[in-house]
Amino acid sequence: AGTATAFSLAEKGIRSTLVEQGSSLSPPTGSSNGDSRMYRKMYSSEFFSKMQAQALDRWKDVERKSGIKLLQENGLLFYGEDTGETVEGSVLGAKEVMENLNLPHKFYATGDEIADAYPALEGCRGKPYSGVCEDTAGHIRASKACQAMADGAGDKCDVKLNSRIVSLDAQGEEGKVVVVTENGETITADNAVVSAGAWTNKVLESANLPQLKLDIWQVQWAHYEVDTNVAASIPQAFHFRKENDIDGGLYYVFPSSATESILNDKKSFVKVGVDFPTGEALSDMSSFDYEGSQDVLELIDGWVKEHLPSVGKRIDSYCHPYTMTEDSYFVMDKVADNVAVFSGGSGRAFKFGPLLGDCMASLLTGEAAPVDLAPFSASRAVVSTDLDKTGQRAVSL
């Protein structure tokens, strides 16, 4: 949300400075790195479905101002068992919202119907599955989108890479925010937006501001080799199955068009991953394991063999942090008069990028937010650590 906020502020003529500890605006240690993130209106929540419609209009603005094509429409299939609601919704919940909002979609009542429509998913045949497809969904070029929003901000945005924040003082002279980086640079501003993902609480702690109840998930994914003549038949899809021990039951595949960083003349590649954590949730990044778990990789390998039998060997693997809230709603709120926080993206935030930037900018300017920010309050019980035993705020900032 940092680059998105800079983009939104620049449109209002407000200067900003982006401070990033990594070597790029989407470093490989963070949550926004890579070729692809899904976008979709196909939610079990009408609220998020409507938010996506607003966000898609703003993505067009980013594309226009940056001159870079960021969104590729390739459809999205939800399919699998009736799991009930999960962090990603459910097949039947998404179908209901699509119907209620009169959004175009296709419904498949059986695994056989899915296999007939998507030959690459032959593993669905005979299974007690249903599916729903949104043809207008697709993927966002994630790393390029972060850079594009900063580029779109133009000379209104100063970017400082390899600059880890060691302190943030929200009570500087004349009400200014004073930030000091590891290399000794001091940055003074009227306001600060903390959008540090899994490092959010570390920054808040340095500012002597209340921390948030956030869990950090270690989430794994990999690329798989596939013959080019087969690749075109593999859809963007999300599979729901019931949890079983370490298997959280949520799997996804991106088509070969969403893996541009590993293009090869002879082979194509698909990205396959899970939307459940490896091991227990963490409270900070000190013990995060970027290697992930071999057991989870074997689950992914097994899922590929069952659901995408035409796909070949795994060529790599990754583990990235997801910053989660208990209710899967983000935090977008002020934690001091001159400090706003975005965190708890919960694996679903990227698709709303520039709209989130507008929300964060509104917190600084006092303008009306484009969406209702009440569900994203930092003072709600599931994220606030700044409550006394009566449930009231113990400290007023």
PDB file of C-alpha atoms in Angstrom, residues 96-373:
ATOM      1  CA  GLU A  96     -24.413 -16.501  -4.426  1.00  0.00           C
ATOM      2  CA  VAL A  97     -22.674 -13.113  -4.488  1.00  0.00           C
ATOM      3  CA  MET A  98     -22.276 -13.213  -8.271  1.00  0.00           C
ATOM      4  CA  GLU A  99     -25.996 -13.906  -8.554  1.00  0.00           C
ATOM      5  CA  ASN A 100     -26.983 -11.220  -6.035  1.00  0.00           C
ATOM      6  CA  LEU A 101     -24.875  -8.568  -7.774  1.00  0.00           C
ATOM      7  CA  ASN A 102     -25.944  -9.740 -11.232  1.00  0.00           C
ATOM      8  CA  LEU A 103     -22.331 -10.344 -12.275  1.00  0.00           C
ATOM      9  CA  PRO A 104     -21.683 -12.628 -15.262  1.00  0.00           C
ATOM     10  CA  HIS A 105     -20.478 -16.094 -14.332  1.00  0.00           C
ATOM     11  CA  LYS A 106     -20.739 -19.757 -15.259  1.00  0.00           C
ATOM     12  CA  PHE A 107     -21.683 -22.500 -12.804  1.00  0.00           C
ATOM     13  CA  TYR A 108     -20.598 -26.142 -13.038  1.00  0.00           C
ATOM     14  CA  ALA A 109     -22.650 -28.545 -10.933  1.00  0.00           C
ATOM     15  CA  THR A 110     -20.323 -31.582 -11.059  1.00  0.00           C
ATOM     16  CA  GLY A 111     -16.690 -32.543 -11.367  1.00  0.00           C
ATOM     17  CA  ASP A 112     -17.470 -34.048 -14.769  1.00  0.00           C
ATOM     18  CA  GLU A 113     -18.790 -30.696 -16.024  1.00  0.00           C
ATOM     19  CA  ILE A 114     -15.582 -29.010 -14.840  1.00  0.00           C
ATOM     20  CA  ALA A 115     -13.394 -31.624 -16.551  1.00  0.00           C
ATOM     21  CA  ASP A 116     -15.384 -31.266 -19.778  1.00  0.00           C
ATOM     22  CA  ALA A 117     -14.968 -27.479 -19.733  1.00  0.00           C
ATOM     23  CA  TYR A 118     -11.281 -27.588 -18.672  1.00  0.00           C
ATOM     24  CA  PRO A 119      -9.525 -30.667 -20.098  1.00  0.00           C
ATOM     25  CA  ALA A 120      -6.355 -29.830 -18.137  1.00  0.00           C
ATOM     26  CA  LEU A 121      -8.373 -30.449 -14.946  1.00  0.00           C
ATOM     27  CA  GLU A 122      -9.196 -34.036 -15.851  1.00  0.00           C
ATOM     28  CA  GLY A 123      -8.548 -34.920 -12.205  1.00  0.00           C
ATOM     29  CA  CYS A 124     -11.963 -33.430 -11.361  1.00  0.00           C
ATOM     30  CA  ARG A 125     -13.818 -36.157 -13.191  1.00  0.00           C
ATOM     31  CA  GLY A 126     -15.939 -38.273 -10.887  1.00  0.00           C
ATOM     32  CA  LYS A 127     -15.334 -35.974  -7.909  1.00  0.00           C
ATOM     33  CA  PRO A 128     -18.157 -34.416  -5.820  1.00  0.00           C
ATOM     34  CA  TYR A 129     -17.166 -30.935  -6.979  1.00  0.00           C
ATOM     35  CA  SER A 130     -18.930 -27.818  -8.147  1.00  0.00           C
ATOM     36  CA  GLY A 131     -17.402 -24.762  -9.757  1.00  0.00           C
ATOM     37  CA  VAL A 132     -18.038 -21.158 -10.675  1.00  0.00           C
ATOM     38  CA  CYS A 133     -16.091 -19.144 -13.240  1.00  0.00           C
ATOM     39  CA  GLU A 134     -15.699 -15.385 -13.633  1.00  0.00           C
ATOM     40  CA  ASP A 135     -14.449 -14.709 -17.163  1.00  0.00           C
ATOM     41  CA  THR A 136     -13.582 -11.073 -16.356  1.00  0.00           C
ATOM     42  CA  ALA A 137     -11.100 -12.003 -13.607  1.00  0.00           C
ATOM     43  CA  GLY A 138      -7.383 -12.200 -14.241  1.00  0.00           C
ATOM     44  CA  HIS A 139      -3.969 -11.442 -12.821  1.00  0.00           C
ATOM     45  CA  ILE A 140      -1.902  -8.374 -11.970  1.00  0.00           C
ATOM     46  CA  ARG A 141       1.824  -8.153 -12.700  1.00  0.00           C
ATOM     47  CA  ALA A 142       2.688  -7.645  -9.040  1.00  0.00           C
ATOM     48  CA  SER A 143       6.284  -6.423  -8.936  1.00  0.00           C
ATOM     49  CA  LYS A 144       5.771  -4.276 -12.023  1.00  0.00           C
ATOM     50  CA  ALA A 145       2.615  -2.804 -10.469  1.00  0.00           C
ATOM     51  CA  CYS A 146       4.529  -1.601  -7.402  1.00  0.00           C
ATOM     52  CA  GLN A 147       7.066   0.144  -9.617  1.00  0.00           C
ATOM     53  CA  ALA A 148       4.357   1.502 -11.910  1.00  0.00           C
ATOM     54  CA  MET A 149       2.530   3.218  -9.038  1.00  0.00           C
ATOM     55  CA  ALA A 150       5.760   4.875  -7.905  1.00  0.00           C
ATOM     56  CA  ASP A 151       6.535   5.883 -11.501  1.00  0.00           C
ATOM     57  CA  GLY A 152       2.995   7.214 -11.862  1.00  0.00           C
ATOM     58  CA  ALA A 153       3.615   9.490  -8.878  1.00  0.00           C
ATOM     59  CA  GLY A 154       6.402  11.098 -10.898  1.00  0.00           C
ATOM     60  CA  ASP A 155       8.463  13.852  -9.309  1.00  0.00           C
ATOM     61  CA  LYS A 156       6.021  14.036  -6.393  1.00  0.00           C
ATOM     62  CA  CYS A 157       7.574  10.868  -4.962  1.00  0.00           C
ATOM     63  CA  ASP A 158      11.115  10.365  -3.692  1.00  0.00           C
ATOM     64  CA  VAL A 159      12.139   6.701  -3.396  1.00  0.00           C
ATOM     65  CA  LYS A 160      14.740   5.564  -0.864  1.00  0.00           C
ATOM     66  CA  LEU A 161      15.740   1.900  -1.198  1.00  0.00           C
ATOM     67  CA  ASN A 162      17.991  -0.116   1.127  1.00  0.00           C
ATOM     68  CA  SER A 163      16.790   2.174   3.915  1.00  0.00           C
ATOM     69  CA  ARG A 164      15.652   0.299   6.998  1.00  0.00           C
ATOM     70  CA  ILE A 165      13.819   2.424   9.554  1.00  0.00           C
ATOM     71  CA  VAL A 166      15.287   2.222  13.065  1.00  0.00           C
ATOM     72  CA  SER A 167      13.106   4.856  14.724  1.00  0.00           C
ATOM     73  CA  LEU A 168       9.947   6.830  14.063  1.00  0.00           C
ATOM     74  CA  ASP A 169       9.090   9.797  16.286  1.00  0.00           C
ATOM     75  CA  ALA A 170       5.521  11.023  15.864  1.00  0.00           C
ATOM     76  CA  GLN A 171       6.089  13.896  18.280  1.00  0.00           C
ATOM     77  CA  GLY A 172       8.786  15.892  16.577  1.00  0.00           C
ATOM     78  CA  GLU A 173       9.063  19.665  16.619  1.00  0.00           C
ATOM     79  CA  GLU A 174       5.964  21.489  15.375  1.00  0.00           C
ATOM     80  CA  GLY A 175       4.089  18.185  15.231  1.00  0.00           C
ATOM     81  CA  LYS A 176       6.319  16.687  12.564  1.00  0.00           C
ATOM     82  CA  VAL A 177       7.136  13.006  12.083  1.00  0.00           C
ATOM     83  CA  VAL A 178      10.853  12.266  12.245  1.00  0.00           C
ATOM     84  CA  VAL A 179      12.197   9.012  10.796  1.00  0.00           C
ATOM     85  CA  VAL A 180      15.770   7.787  11.174  1.00  0.00           C
ATOM     86  CA  THR A 181      17.124   5.043   8.917  1.00  0.00           C
ATOM     87  CA  GLU A 182      19.840   2.475   9.595  1.00  0.00           C
ATOM     88  CA  ASN A 183      22.309   4.412   7.437  1.00  0.00           C
ATOM     89  CA  GLY A 184      21.859   7.505   9.580  1.00  0.00           C
ATOM     90  CA  GLU A 185      19.551   9.519   7.336  1.00  0.00           C
ATOM     91  CA  THR A 186      16.862  11.636   9.004  1.00  0.00           C
ATOM     92  CA  ILE A 187      13.591  12.252   7.173  1.00  0.00           C
ATOM     93  CA  THR A 188      11.057  14.797   8.418  1.00  0.00           C
ATOM     94  CA  ALA A 189       7.445  14.893   7.211  1.00  0.00           C
ATOM     95  CA  ASP A 190       4.013  16.156   8.160  1.00  0.00           C
ATOM     96  CA  ASN A 191       2.561  12.634   8.303  1.00  0.00           C
ATOM     97  CA  ALA A 192       3.645   9.008   8.056  1.00  0.00           C
ATOM     98  CA  VAL A 193       1.986   5.951   6.572  1.00  0.00           C
ATOM     99  CA  VAL A 194       3.258   2.669   7.987  1.00  0.00           C
ATOM    100  CA  SER A 195       2.691  -0.059   5.409  1.00  0.00           C
ATOM    101  CA  ALA A 196       5.460  -2.401   6.455  1.00  0.00           C
ATOM    102  CA  GLY A 197       3.624  -5.719   6.150  1.00  0.00           C
ATOM    103  CA  ALA A 198       5.130  -8.345   8.423  1.00  0.00           C
ATOM    104  CA  TRP A 199       7.411  -5.681   9.955  1.00  0.00           C
ATOM    105  CA  THR A 200       4.519  -3.382  10.981  1.00  0.00           C
ATOM    106  CA  ASN A 201       4.761  -3.970  14.707  1.00  0.00           C
ATOM    107  CA  LYS A 202       8.516  -3.490  14.680  1.00  0.00           C
ATOM    108  CA  VAL A 203       8.018   0.004  13.226  1.00  0.00           C
ATOM    109  CA  LEU A 204       5.177   0.805  15.627  1.00  0.00           C
ATOM    110  CA  GLU A 205       7.318  -0.337  18.540  1.00  0.00           C
ATOM    111  CA  SER A 206      10.115   2.021  17.457  1.00  0.00           C
ATOM    112  CA  ALA A 207       7.559   4.850  17.547  1.00  0.00           C
ATOM    113  CA  ASN A 208       6.238   3.895  21.000  1.00  0.00           C
ATOM    114  CA  LEU A 209       2.822   3.381  19.407  1.00  0.00           C
ATOM    115  CA  PRO A 210       0.420   0.540  20.267  1.00  0.00           C
ATOM    116  CA  GLN A 211       1.136  -2.623  18.303  1.00  0.00           C
ATOM    117  CA  LEU A 212      -1.522  -4.649  16.480  1.00  0.00           C
ATOM    118  CA  LYS A 213      -2.688  -8.240  16.824  1.00  0.00           C
ATOM    119  CA  LEU A 214      -1.198  -9.633  13.632  1.00  0.00           C
ATOM    120  CA  ASP A 215      -0.195 -13.151  12.689  1.00  0.00           C
ATOM    121  CA  ILE A 216       2.516 -13.841  10.140  1.00  0.00           C
ATOM    122  CA  TRP A 217       1.936 -16.859   7.937  1.00  0.00           C
ATOM    123  CA  GLN A 218       4.678 -18.672   6.050  1.00  0.00           C
ATOM    124  CA  VAL A 219       3.013 -19.389   2.693  1.00  0.00           C
ATOM    125  CA  GLN A 220       4.557 -21.527  -0.055  1.00  0.00           C
ATOM    126  CA  TRP A 221       4.351 -21.730  -3.832  1.00  0.00           C
ATOM    127  CA  ALA A 222       6.387 -23.047  -6.751  1.00  0.00           C
ATOM    128  CA  HIS A 223       6.752 -23.127 -10.540  1.00  0.00           C
ATOM    129  CA  TYR A 224       6.128 -26.279 -12.568  1.00  0.00           C
ATOM    130  CA  GLU A 225       7.269 -27.148 -16.066  1.00  0.00           C
ATOM    131  CA  VAL A 226       4.633 -27.828 -18.726  1.00  0.00           C
ATOM    132  CA  ASP A 227       4.769 -28.437 -22.465  1.00  0.00           C
ATOM    133  CA  THR A 228       3.927 -25.264 -24.332  1.00  0.00           C
ATOM    134  CA  ASN A 229       1.183 -26.977 -26.367  1.00  0.00           C
ATOM    135  CA  VAL A 230      -0.528 -27.995 -23.105  1.00  0.00           C
ATOM    136  CA  ALA A 231       0.019 -24.748 -21.197  1.00  0.00           C
ATOM    137  CA  ALA A 232      -2.722 -22.842 -23.017  1.00  0.00           C
ATOM    138  CA  SER A 233      -5.347 -25.257 -21.667  1.00  0.00           C
ATOM    139  CA  ILE A 234      -4.491 -24.654 -17.993  1.00  0.00           C
ATOM    140  CA  PRO A 235      -6.819 -22.077 -16.447  1.00  0.00           C
ATOM    141  CA  GLN A 236      -6.304 -19.712 -13.559  1.00  0.00           C
ATOM    142  CA  ALA A 237      -8.052 -21.618 -10.812  1.00  0.00           C
ATOM    143  CA  PHE A 238      -8.568 -21.890  -7.086  1.00  0.00           C
ATOM    144  CA  HIS A 239      -9.361 -25.267  -5.539  1.00  0.00           C
ATOM    145  CA  PHE A 240     -11.187 -25.803  -2.247  1.00  0.00           C
ATOM    146  CA  ARG A 241     -10.913 -29.059  -0.348  1.00  0.00           C
ATOM    147  CA  LYS A 242     -11.423 -29.941   3.303  1.00  0.00           C
ATOM    148  CA  GLU A 243      -8.569 -29.460   5.741  1.00  0.00           C
ATOM    149  CA  ASN A 244      -6.613 -32.521   6.807  1.00  0.00           C
ATOM    150  CA  ASP A 245      -3.765 -32.231   9.331  1.00  0.00           C
ATOM    151  CA  ILE A 246      -1.142 -29.868   7.811  1.00  0.00           C
ATOM    152  CA  ASP A 247      -3.138 -29.649   4.573  1.00  0.00           C
ATOM    153  CA  GLY A 248      -5.174 -26.431   4.793  1.00  0.00           C
ATOM    154  CA  GLY A 249      -7.128 -27.397   1.677  1.00  0.00           C
ATOM    155  CA  LEU A 250      -6.704 -24.224  -0.407  1.00  0.00           C
ATOM    156  CA  TYR A 251      -4.691 -24.514  -3.645  1.00  0.00           C
ATOM    157  CA  TYR A 252      -4.323 -22.265  -6.685  1.00  0.00           C
ATOM    158  CA  VAL A 253      -2.758 -22.300 -10.128  1.00  0.00           C
ATOM    159  CA  PHE A 254      -1.807 -19.376 -12.363  1.00  0.00           C
ATOM    160  CA  PRO A 255      -1.618 -19.911 -16.140  1.00  0.00           C
ATOM    161  CA  SER A 256       1.650 -19.795 -18.050  1.00  0.00           C
ATOM    162  CA  SER A 257       0.909 -16.214 -19.151  1.00  0.00           C
ATOM    163  CA  ALA A 258       1.400 -15.196 -15.497  1.00  0.00           C
ATOM    164  CA  THR A 259       4.992 -16.460 -15.217  1.00  0.00           C
ATOM    165  CA  GLU A 260       6.849 -14.002 -17.425  1.00  0.00           C
ATOM    166  CA  SER A 261      10.014 -13.896 -15.299  1.00  0.00           C
ATOM    167  CA  ILE A 262      10.938 -17.486 -16.228  1.00  0.00           C
ATOM    168  CA  LEU A 263      10.088 -17.547 -19.925  1.00  0.00           C
ATOM    169  CA  ASN A 264      11.762 -20.310 -21.909  1.00  0.00           C
ATOM    170  CA  ASP A 265      11.730 -21.006 -25.645  1.00  0.00           C
ATOM    171  CA  LYS A 266      11.155 -24.726 -25.190  1.00  0.00           C
ATOM    172  CA  LYS A 267       8.967 -24.962 -22.085  1.00  0.00           C
ATOM    173  CA  SER A 268       6.206 -23.047 -20.370  1.00  0.00           C
ATOM    174  CA  PHE A 269       5.638 -22.814 -16.623  1.00  0.00           C
ATOM    175  CA  VAL A 270       2.700 -22.490 -14.272  1.00  0.00           C
ATOM    176  CA  LYS A 271       2.679 -21.159 -10.731  1.00  0.00           C
ATOM    177  CA  VAL A 272       1.033 -23.377  -8.116  1.00  0.00           C
ATOM    178  CA  GLY A 273       0.696 -22.565  -4.443  1.00  0.00           C
ATOM    179  CA  VAL A 274      -1.318 -22.899  -1.273  1.00  0.00           C
ATOM    180  CA  ASP A 275      -3.290 -20.393   0.765  1.00  0.00           C
ATOM    181  CA  PHE A 276      -2.627 -21.859   4.188  1.00  0.00           C
ATOM    182  CA  PRO A 277       0.318 -21.467   6.546  1.00  0.00           C
ATOM    183  CA  THR A 278       3.338 -23.686   6.942  1.00  0.00           C
ATOM    184  CA  GLY A 279       3.566 -24.455  10.644  1.00  0.00           C
ATOM    185  CA  GLU A 280       2.243 -22.201  13.369  1.00  0.00           C
ATOM    186  CA  ALA A 281       1.621 -18.515  12.835  1.00  0.00           C
ATOM    187  CA  LEU A 282       4.503 -16.240  13.869  1.00  0.00           C
ATOM    188  CA  SER A 283       4.425 -12.971  15.782  1.00  0.00           C
ATOM    189  CA  ASP A 284       7.445 -11.436  14.025  1.00  0.00           C
ATOM    190  CA  MET A 285       9.962 -12.172  11.270  1.00  0.00           C
ATOM    191  CA  SER A 286      12.845 -13.279  13.493  1.00  0.00           C
ATOM    192  CA  SER A 287      12.201 -16.992  12.901  1.00  0.00           C
ATOM    193  CA  PHE A 288      10.663 -16.823   9.421  1.00  0.00           C
ATOM    194  CA  ASP A 289      11.954 -19.645   7.193  1.00  0.00           C
ATOM    195  CA  TYR A 290      12.162 -18.612   3.545  1.00  0.00           C
ATOM    196  CA  GLU A 291      12.966 -22.229   2.632  1.00  0.00           C
ATOM    197  CA  GLY A 292       9.536 -23.393   3.750  1.00  0.00           C
ATOM    198  CA  SER A 293       8.612 -26.989   4.509  1.00  0.00           C
ATOM    199  CA  GLN A 294       9.382 -30.045   2.409  1.00  0.00           C
ATOM    200  CA  ASP A 295       6.156 -31.618   3.674  1.00  0.00           C
ATOM    201  CA  VAL A 296       4.096 -28.756   2.246  1.00  0.00           C
ATOM    202  CA  LEU A 297       6.009 -28.924  -1.034  1.00  0.00           C
ATOM    203  CA  GLU A 298       5.109 -32.603  -1.241  1.00  0.00           C
ATOM    204  CA  LEU A 299       1.453 -31.658  -0.709  1.00  0.00           C
ATOM    205  CA  ILE A 300       1.705 -29.211  -3.610  1.00  0.00           C
ATOM    206  CA  ASP A 301       3.441 -31.828  -5.767  1.00  0.00           C
ATOM    207  CA  GLY A 302       0.680 -34.292  -4.962  1.00  0.00           C
ATOM    208  CA  TRP A 303      -2.020 -31.755  -5.777  1.00  0.00           C
ATOM    209  CA  VAL A 304      -0.411 -31.074  -9.163  1.00  0.00           C
ATOM    210  CA  LYS A 305      -0.207 -34.781  -9.937  1.00  0.00           C
ATOM    211  CA  GLU A 306      -3.891 -35.255  -9.065  1.00  0.00           C
ATOM    212  CA  HIS A 307      -5.391 -32.122 -10.591  1.00  0.00           C
ATOM    213  CA  LEU A 308      -2.991 -31.232 -13.411  1.00  0.00           C
ATOM    214  CA  PRO A 309      -1.703 -34.604 -14.639  1.00  0.00           C
ATOM    215  CA  SER A 310      -0.213 -33.055 -17.780  1.00  0.00           C
ATOM    216  CA  VAL A 311       2.099 -30.776 -15.775  1.00  0.00           C
ATOM    217  CA  GLY A 312       5.727 -31.775 -15.314  1.00  0.00           C
ATOM    218  CA  LYS A 313       8.360 -31.363 -12.616  1.00  0.00           C
ATOM    219  CA  ARG A 314       8.720 -28.613 -10.037  1.00  0.00           C
ATOM    220  CA  ILE A 315      11.657 -26.327 -10.882  1.00  0.00           C
ATOM    221  CA  ASP A 316      11.802 -24.063  -7.812  1.00  0.00           C
ATOM    222  CA  SER A 317       9.979 -23.134  -4.624  1.00  0.00           C
ATOM    223  CA  TYR A 318       9.353 -20.045  -2.512  1.00  0.00           C
ATOM    224  CA  CYS A 319       8.007 -19.065   0.885  1.00  0.00           C
ATOM    225  CA  HIS A 320       6.685 -15.547   1.499  1.00  0.00           C
ATOM    226  CA  PRO A 321       5.045 -13.816   4.482  1.00  0.00           C
ATOM    227  CA  TYR A 322       1.325 -13.126   4.694  1.00  0.00           C
ATOM    228  CA  THR A 323       0.321 -10.667   7.428  1.00  0.00           C
ATOM    229  CA  MET A 324      -3.026 -11.851   8.760  1.00  0.00           C
ATOM    230  CA  THR A 325      -5.791 -10.502  10.978  1.00  0.00           C
ATOM    231  CA  GLU A 326      -8.215 -12.765  12.799  1.00  0.00           C
ATOM    232  CA  ASP A 327     -11.188 -11.561  10.728  1.00  0.00           C
ATOM    233  CA  SER A 328      -9.251 -11.263   7.415  1.00  0.00           C
ATOM    234  CA  TYR A 329     -10.113  -7.558   7.160  1.00  0.00           C
ATOM    235  CA  PHE A 330      -7.187  -5.182   6.725  1.00  0.00           C
ATOM    236  CA  VAL A 331      -6.163  -2.400   9.086  1.00  0.00           C
ATOM    237  CA  MET A 332      -6.539   1.068   7.524  1.00  0.00           C
ATOM    238  CA  ASP A 333      -6.624   3.655  10.260  1.00  0.00           C
ATOM    239  CA  LYS A 334      -4.768   6.354  12.149  1.00  0.00           C
ATOM    240  CA  VAL A 335      -2.835   5.281  15.238  1.00  0.00           C
ATOM    241  CA  ALA A 336      -1.733   8.838  16.036  1.00  0.00           C
ATOM    242  CA  ASP A 337      -2.756  12.260  14.749  1.00  0.00           C
ATOM    243  CA  ASN A 338       0.003  12.125  12.140  1.00  0.00           C
ATOM    244  CA  VAL A 339       0.528   8.358  11.657  1.00  0.00           C
ATOM    245  CA  ALA A 340      -1.709   6.049   9.639  1.00  0.00           C
ATOM    246  CA  VAL A 341      -1.265   2.294   9.267  1.00  0.00           C
ATOM    247  CA  PHE A 342      -2.050  -0.200   6.553  1.00  0.00           C
ATOM    248  CA  SER A 343      -1.464  -3.817   7.561  1.00  0.00           C
ATOM    249  CA  GLY A 344      -3.085  -7.231   7.784  1.00  0.00           C
ATOM    250  CA  GLY A 345      -3.470  -7.681   4.035  1.00  0.00           C
ATOM    251  CA  SER A 346      -4.471 -11.291   4.786  1.00  0.00           C
ATOM    252  CA  GLY A 347      -3.436 -12.549   1.355  1.00  0.00           C
ATOM    253  CA  ARG A 348      -6.165 -10.565  -0.407  1.00  0.00           C
ATOM    254  CA  ALA A 349      -5.033  -6.928  -0.429  1.00  0.00           C
ATOM    255  CA  PHE A 350      -2.922  -6.584  -3.571  1.00  0.00           C
ATOM    256  CA  LYS A 351      -5.834  -6.690  -6.010  1.00  0.00           C
ATOM    257  CA  PHE A 352      -7.235  -3.519  -4.416  1.00  0.00           C
ATOM    258  CA  GLY A 353      -3.887  -1.674  -4.598  1.00  0.00           C
ATOM    259  CA  PRO A 354      -4.637   1.858  -5.856  1.00  0.00           C
ATOM    260  CA  LEU A 355      -7.992   1.938  -4.070  1.00  0.00           C
ATOM    261  CA  LEU A 356      -6.185   1.186  -0.799  1.00  0.00           C
ATOM    262  CA  GLY A 357      -3.850   4.060  -1.602  1.00  0.00           C
ATOM    263  CA  ASP A 358      -6.862   6.357  -1.937  1.00  0.00           C
ATOM    264  CA  CYS A 359      -8.131   5.179   1.445  1.00  0.00           C
ATOM    265  CA  MET A 360      -4.798   5.811   3.131  1.00  0.00           C
ATOM    266  CA  ALA A 361      -4.466   9.222   1.489  1.00  0.00           C
ATOM    267  CA  SER A 362      -7.920  10.160   2.784  1.00  0.00           C
ATOM    268  CA  LEU A 363      -6.759   9.467   6.343  1.00  0.00           C
ATOM    269  CA  LEU A 364      -4.007  12.058   5.872  1.00  0.00           C
ATOM    270  CA  THR A 365      -5.993  14.709   4.022  1.00  0.00           C
ATOM    271  CA  GLY A 366      -9.263  14.418   5.911  1.00  0.00           C
ATOM    272  CA  GLU A 367     -11.201  13.883   2.690  1.00  0.00           C
ATOM    273  CA  ALA A 368     -13.980  11.320   2.456  1.00  0.00           C
ATOM    274  CA  ALA A 369     -12.677   7.803   1.905  1.00  0.00           C
ATOM    275  CA  PRO A 370     -13.846   5.972  -1.245  1.00  0.00           C
ATOM    276  CA  VAL A 371     -15.074   3.043   0.870  1.00  0.00           C
ATOM    277  CA  ASP A 372     -16.385   2.634   4.409  1.00  0.00           C
ATOM    278  CA  LEU A 373     -13.299   2.343   6.622  1.00  0.00           C
TER     279      LEU A 373
END
